[in-house]
Amino acid sequence: MSQVVRIPPWHYVHILDTNSGVTRVENGPLVYTLQEHEKIQLSPERMVTIPPRNYCVISNPVLRNPETGEPLKDKHGNYRLSRGDEEIRFDDYFDGSPFPLFPGETVKAAVESLQVVKPQTALRLRCLRDFKTDDGEEHNAGDEWLFRGPGTYRPRVEVQVLAVINSTVIRPNEALKVRARQTCKDYQGQTRKAGEQWLVKHVGDYLPEVDETVVEIVRAAILTERKALHLKANRTFVDCFGTERKAGTEWLVTNKMTAAYIPDVHEELVGVVDIRVLNSRQFCVVLDPLGADGRNRFGQKDLRRGPCTFFLQPGERLESGIENVYVLDSDEALLLRAKESFEVAGELHKPGDRWMIFGPREYVPPVEVQVVEPRKKIPLDENEGIYVRDIKSGAVRAVTGQSYLLKAHEELWEKPLATVVERLLAESGLKQPRDKTRVVQFRAPHNSAVQIYDYKEKRSRVVFGPSLVMLGPDEEFSVLSLSGDKPKRPHVIKSLQLRLGPEFSSDYINVETSDHARLQLKLSYNWHFEVEKSSEDVSLFSVPDFCGDMCKAIASRVRGAVASCPFDTFHKKSARIIREAVFGVDEKGSIRASFKFPSNGLVITNIDIQAVEPVDQRTRDSLQKSVQLAIEITTAAQEAAAKHAAEQQQQQAKGELERQRIADEVRIEESRKELIRLQVESAHIEAAGQASAEAKAKAAIASIEGGTAVKQAELRSNASRVRSEIELELQKKRQLAEVEHQRLLNELDIAKNKELSEIEAQKFKDTVDAIGTDTLQQIARARPKMLSRMPSQATSGSTGASAREDPLLSPIATKAQRDARRE
């Protein structure tokens, strides 16, 4: 059965002849009837249309005759194809008309626009296989070149587009760093090796060649009077100033050489160097200065004094930075030391010499001199001082009470003190931290003594307070280490001063009586020192721990005295026993007033027994029982006395109560008698008052009722009068309102009629003006004739009808009638 295929215009089909195996192309418009041995290989497809300035890529293109351009066929009649190959067809293919695809051809990519290369851009192309251009130029596989714009690039199957290269804009004070990908020639025709870098400095657009790679844009450093560039050569080359630079050489570029500088590819920017500015009061010392040959003079120094400005050249450095000129006052000086031999003002100074220069003056030390330190006179009051050491002899002395300027061979000496002395001085109020070069001071309070030992003279001196103690260079405080706490423990109290008293101390002492009762006594002693206040008398400090020795001596005497008496005796006469043991008795048997230690002049003037407690538990229990029994006996006696006194007070209270009761009953009877009398008088007064009150009440009631009636009559009269006045006022206002209302209505009617008459008059005037005087005269003359010809009834009826039908003409008709009658 045959099949009809309708091929629309600009469409095509592939028909396979199954007998011969040949596929042919049929183009529309066409109505084709398939034979039995034919079938549709490709249903109707739209032809490929390439618009202007477009192209498409065809895979497996058909082979053509080079001369005629006709497709080639094999011996069987099939189209010959270039298998695996591609063909690019442009808008001029097939005379610009749509074309069909031959059997085996396919469109690899959709129709695309031709690539337009803009100005200052280029396409980087690579040859995929050898070919020769229409101009006869040969390209081998792997070759790369540029297609520069502006232009339209027509692609080839032998060429691959690698990238679009844009030009780089080089602005003023900029350069483009370019690297060679392989050996080539740059834009100036200079041969460059692979990997070599160079700078392109001309201002404008730069399009790199195919073998060039843009590394970066290098911007120029703007140089001012206060900044310079520190550069270093990476290899030997000649810079832009024509100077040969060896590898590793460093130099500066300043604004005197150029205003803007772009470092070359062989130069390394080490940093930006700021200018050094010295005013008239400053100077500096430059180490390893740069010589006239451009090399550093290592080991030498250069003194530069302001006012001046300079850049530190590579390799140069400042010894101590920028220093101020030494300005010395009249009480100031500089200690100098020579670092090397030099002569000044005819005086030769050798290395190590020390000398001083004094103010007032300015001084800038030369490079051969070192300023050890500035010195100034130290003002000292009478109670102030410093320690000065002679560095030649080593002798140390204290200078006090004057302003002192150290000499060249002198220095301040720091006096060391023991840690305990430092702590005690800090506790006494000395300013911390202590200036160790100042003379050590200690304020000895009133009635105290301080011992000072001179290690050089090997003697001691005592200072009595109140006084200010000032230590010499070889003197030290004698620190007192006294016993403290209760009971006394050694080395508890540390002190620089010895209190002369009177003072008191307390201690616990354990004693035992002759009947072996062990007791603990708490004693308090009053003491003071009796000495002559002489700096040479050191007997005060002959006993290191006078407090501990005093307590031990007293405890020994007390124990001996207590051991010779029983507990009861000690319990009754403890104070006397202890005072006799300590102070002793005189020839008269009286207790002495004091006890003195002759070694250091310590005097005990009184002993106070503050507490006595048994140490043994049995003794404590027995003492507690006896005390408790005594308390009970005393309590019972007090209770009996209190009971007897209470009973006596009770009997006295009962007698007084009975007497008071009888007296109260007598007063009650008298009060009752007075009450009865008052009741009688009250009844009489009550009866008389009631009658009088009733009469007065009735009279008051009548008077009130009469006054009320009169008041009511007056109120009614006033109310009637007010009501009449109100009604009259209302009637008056109502009439006035009606009159005013009528007046307003009349005025409205008058105004209305006036306006209507004015309107009618204006209307009549407008009508007359519109008709005209001549027309009115003609109407007036013609109307009698018309009326004479008509019956009277008809005339009157028609005139009235006309007047009714045309109200505008009614006044005109009336006037015409009046004119007719007059004629």
JSON list of N, CA and C in Angstrom, two decimals, residues 782-806:
[
{"chain": "A", "resi": 782, "resn": "ALA", "atom": "N", "xyz": [-51.51, 97.57, 13.14]},
{"chain": "A", "resi": 782, "resn": "ALA", "atom": "CA", "xyz": [-52.13, 96.45, 12.43]},
{"chain": "A", "resi": 782, "resn": "ALA", "atom": "C", "xyz": [-53.19, 95.78, 13.26]},
{"chain": "A", "resi": 783, "resn": "ARG", "atom": "N", "xyz": [-53.17, 95.86, 14.50]},
{"chain": "A", "resi": 783, "resn": "ARG", "atom": "CA", "xyz": [-54.10, 95.07, 15.33]},
{"chain": "A", "resi": 783, "resn": "ARG", "atom": "C", "xyz": [-55.52, 95.55, 15.19]},
{"chain": "A", "resi": 784, "resn": "PRO", "atom": "N", "xyz": [-55.84, 96.86, 15.16]},
{"chain": "A", "resi": 784, "resn": "PRO", "atom": "CA", "xyz": [-57.27, 97.27, 14.99]},
{"chain": "A", "resi": 784, "resn": "PRO", "atom": "C", "xyz": [-57.86, 96.78, 13.69]},
{"chain": "A", "resi": 785, "resn": "LYS", "atom": "N", "xyz": [-57.06, 96.75, 12.70]},
{"chain": "A", "resi": 785, "resn": "LYS", "atom": "CA", "xyz": [-57.58, 96.28, 11.42]},
{"chain": "A", "resi": 785, "resn": "LYS", "atom": "C", "xyz": [-57.91, 94.81, 11.50]},
{"chain": "A", "resi": 786, "resn": "MET", "atom": "N", "xyz": [-57.07, 94.07, 12.19]},
{"chain": "A", "resi": 786, "resn": "MET", "atom": "CA", "xyz": [-57.31, 92.63, 12.33]},
{"chain": "A", "resi": 786, "resn": "MET", "atom": "C", "xyz": [-58.52, 92.40, 13.21]},
{"chain": "A", "resi": 787, "resn": "LEU", "atom": "N", "xyz": [-58.69, 93.21, 14.17]},
{"chain": "A", "resi": 787, "resn": "LEU", "atom": "CA", "xyz": [-59.83, 93.00, 15.07]},
{"chain": "A", "resi": 787, "resn": "LEU", "atom": "C", "xyz": [-61.13, 93.39, 14.39]},
{"chain": "A", "resi": 788, "resn": "SER", "atom": "N", "xyz": [-61.05, 94.38, 13.52]},
{"chain": "A", "resi": 788, "resn": "SER", "atom": "CA", "xyz": [-62.28, 94.81, 12.83]},
{"chain": "A", "resi": 788, "resn": "SER", "atom": "C", "xyz": [-62.77, 93.76, 11.86]},
{"chain": "A", "resi": 789, "resn": "ARG", "atom": "N", "xyz": [-61.90, 92.96, 11.38]},
{"chain": "A", "resi": 789, "resn": "ARG", "atom": "CA", "xyz": [-62.27, 91.94, 10.41]},
{"chain": "A", "resi": 789, "resn": "ARG", "atom": "C", "xyz": [-62.82, 90.71, 11.09]},
{"chain": "A", "resi": 790, "resn": "MET", "atom": "N", "xyz": [-62.59, 90.50, 12.33]},
{"chain": "A", "resi": 790, "resn": "MET", "atom": "CA", "xyz": [-63.02, 89.31, 13.06]},
{"chain": "A", "resi": 790, "resn": "MET", "atom": "C", "xyz": [-64.21, 89.63, 13.91]},
{"chain": "A", "resi": 791, "resn": "PRO", "atom": "N", "xyz": [-65.04, 88.60, 14.14]},
{"chain": "A", "resi": 791, "resn": "PRO", "atom": "CA", "xyz": [-66.11, 88.81, 15.11]},
{"chain": "A", "resi": 791, "resn": "PRO", "atom": "C", "xyz": [-65.51, 89.17, 16.44]},
{"chain": "A", "resi": 792, "resn": "SER", "atom": "N", "xyz": [-66.32, 89.87, 17.20]},
{"chain": "A", "resi": 792, "resn": "SER", "atom": "CA", "xyz": [-65.82, 90.36, 18.48]},
{"chain": "A", "resi": 792, "resn": "SER", "atom": "C", "xyz": [-65.50, 89.22, 19.42]},
{"chain": "A", "resi": 793, "resn": "GLN", "atom": "N", "xyz": [-66.36, 88.19, 19.36]},
{"chain": "A", "resi": 793, "resn": "GLN", "atom": "CA", "xyz": [-66.13, 87.07, 20.26]},
{"chain": "A", "resi": 793, "resn": "GLN", "atom": "C", "xyz": [-64.88, 86.34, 19.87]},
{"chain": "A", "resi": 794, "resn": "ALA", "atom": "N", "xyz": [-64.79, 86.14, 18.54]},
{"chain": "A", "resi": 794, "resn": "ALA", "atom": "CA", "xyz": [-63.59, 85.42, 18.09]},
{"chain": "A", "resi": 794, "resn": "ALA", "atom": "C", "xyz": [-62.36, 86.24, 18.34]},
{"chain": "A", "resi": 795, "resn": "THR", "atom": "N", "xyz": [-62.49, 87.53, 18.16]},
{"chain": "A", "resi": 795, "resn": "THR", "atom": "CA", "xyz": [-61.31, 88.38, 18.37]},
{"chain": "A", "resi": 795, "resn": "THR", "atom": "C", "xyz": [-60.88, 88.36, 19.81]},
{"chain": "A", "resi": 796, "resn": "SER", "atom": "N", "xyz": [-61.86, 88.55, 20.67]},
{"chain": "A", "resi": 796, "resn": "SER", "atom": "CA", "xyz": [-61.50, 88.56, 22.10]},
{"chain": "A", "resi": 796, "resn": "SER", "atom": "C", "xyz": [-60.97, 87.20, 22.53]},
{"chain": "A", "resi": 797, "resn": "GLY", "atom": "N", "xyz": [-61.66, 86.15, 21.97]},
{"chain": "A", "resi": 797, "resn": "GLY", "atom": "CA", "xyz": [-61.18, 84.80, 22.38]},
{"chain": "A", "resi": 797, "resn": "GLY", "atom": "C", "xyz": [-59.81, 84.53, 21.85]},
{"chain": "A", "resi": 798, "resn": "SER", "atom": "N", "xyz": [-59.58, 84.93, 20.61]},
{"chain": "A", "resi": 798, "resn": "SER", "atom": "CA", "xyz": [-58.24, 84.65, 20.05]},
{"chain": "A", "resi": 798, "resn": "SER", "atom": "C", "xyz": [-57.19, 85.47, 20.72]},
{"chain": "A", "resi": 799, "resn": "THR", "atom": "N", "xyz": [-57.55, 86.73, 21.03]},
{"chain": "A", "resi": 799, "resn": "THR", "atom": "CA", "xyz": [-56.55, 87.57, 21.71]},
{"chain": "A", "resi": 799, "resn": "THR", "atom": "C", "xyz": [-56.22, 87.02, 23.07]},
{"chain": "A", "resi": 800, "resn": "GLY", "atom": "N", "xyz": [-57.28, 86.61, 23.75]},
{"chain": "A", "resi": 800, "resn": "GLY", "atom": "CA", "xyz": [-57.00, 86.03, 25.11]},
{"chain": "A", "resi": 800, "resn": "GLY", "atom": "C", "xyz": [-56.24, 84.75, 25.01]},
{"chain": "A", "resi": 801, "resn": "ALA", "atom": "N", "xyz": [-56.60, 83.95, 23.98]},
{"chain": "A", "resi": 801, "resn": "ALA", "atom": "CA", "xyz": [-55.88, 82.67, 23.83]},
{"chain": "A", "resi": 801, "resn": "ALA", "atom": "C", "xyz": [-54.44, 82.92, 23.48]},
{"chain": "A", "resi": 802, "resn": "SER", "atom": "N", "xyz": [-54.22, 83.90, 22.58]},
{"chain": "A", "resi": 802, "resn": "SER", "atom": "CA", "xyz": [-52.83, 84.20, 22.19]},
{"chain": "A", "resi": 802, "resn": "SER", "atom": "C", "xyz": [-52.05, 84.69, 23.39]},
{"chain": "A", "resi": 803, "resn": "ALA", "atom": "N", "xyz": [-52.77, 85.53, 24.18]},
{"chain": "A", "resi": 803, "resn": "ALA", "atom": "CA", "xyz": [-52.06, 86.05, 25.37]},
{"chain": "A", "resi": 803, "resn": "ALA", "atom": "C", "xyz": [-51.75, 84.94, 26.34]},
{"chain": "A", "resi": 804, "resn": "ARG", "atom": "N", "xyz": [-52.73, 83.98, 26.42]},
{"chain": "A", "resi": 804, "resn": "ARG", "atom": "CA", "xyz": [-52.46, 82.87, 27.34]},
{"chain": "A", "resi": 804, "resn": "ARG", "atom": "C", "xyz": [-51.39, 81.96, 26.80]},
{"chain": "A", "resi": 805, "resn": "GLU", "atom": "N", "xyz": [-51.43, 81.76, 25.46]},
{"chain": "A", "resi": 805, "resn": "GLU", "atom": "CA", "xyz": [-50.44, 80.84, 24.90]},
{"chain": "A", "resi": 805, "resn": "GLU", "atom": "C", "xyz": [-49.04, 81.43, 24.98]},
{"chain": "A", "resi": 806, "resn": "ASP", "atom": "N", "xyz": [-48.90, 82.74, 24.80]},
{"chain": "A", "resi": 806, "resn": "ASP", "atom": "CA", "xyz": [-47.57, 83.35, 24.80]},
{"chain": "A", "resi": 806, "resn": "ASP", "atom": "C", "xyz": [-47.53, 84.40, 25.89]}
]
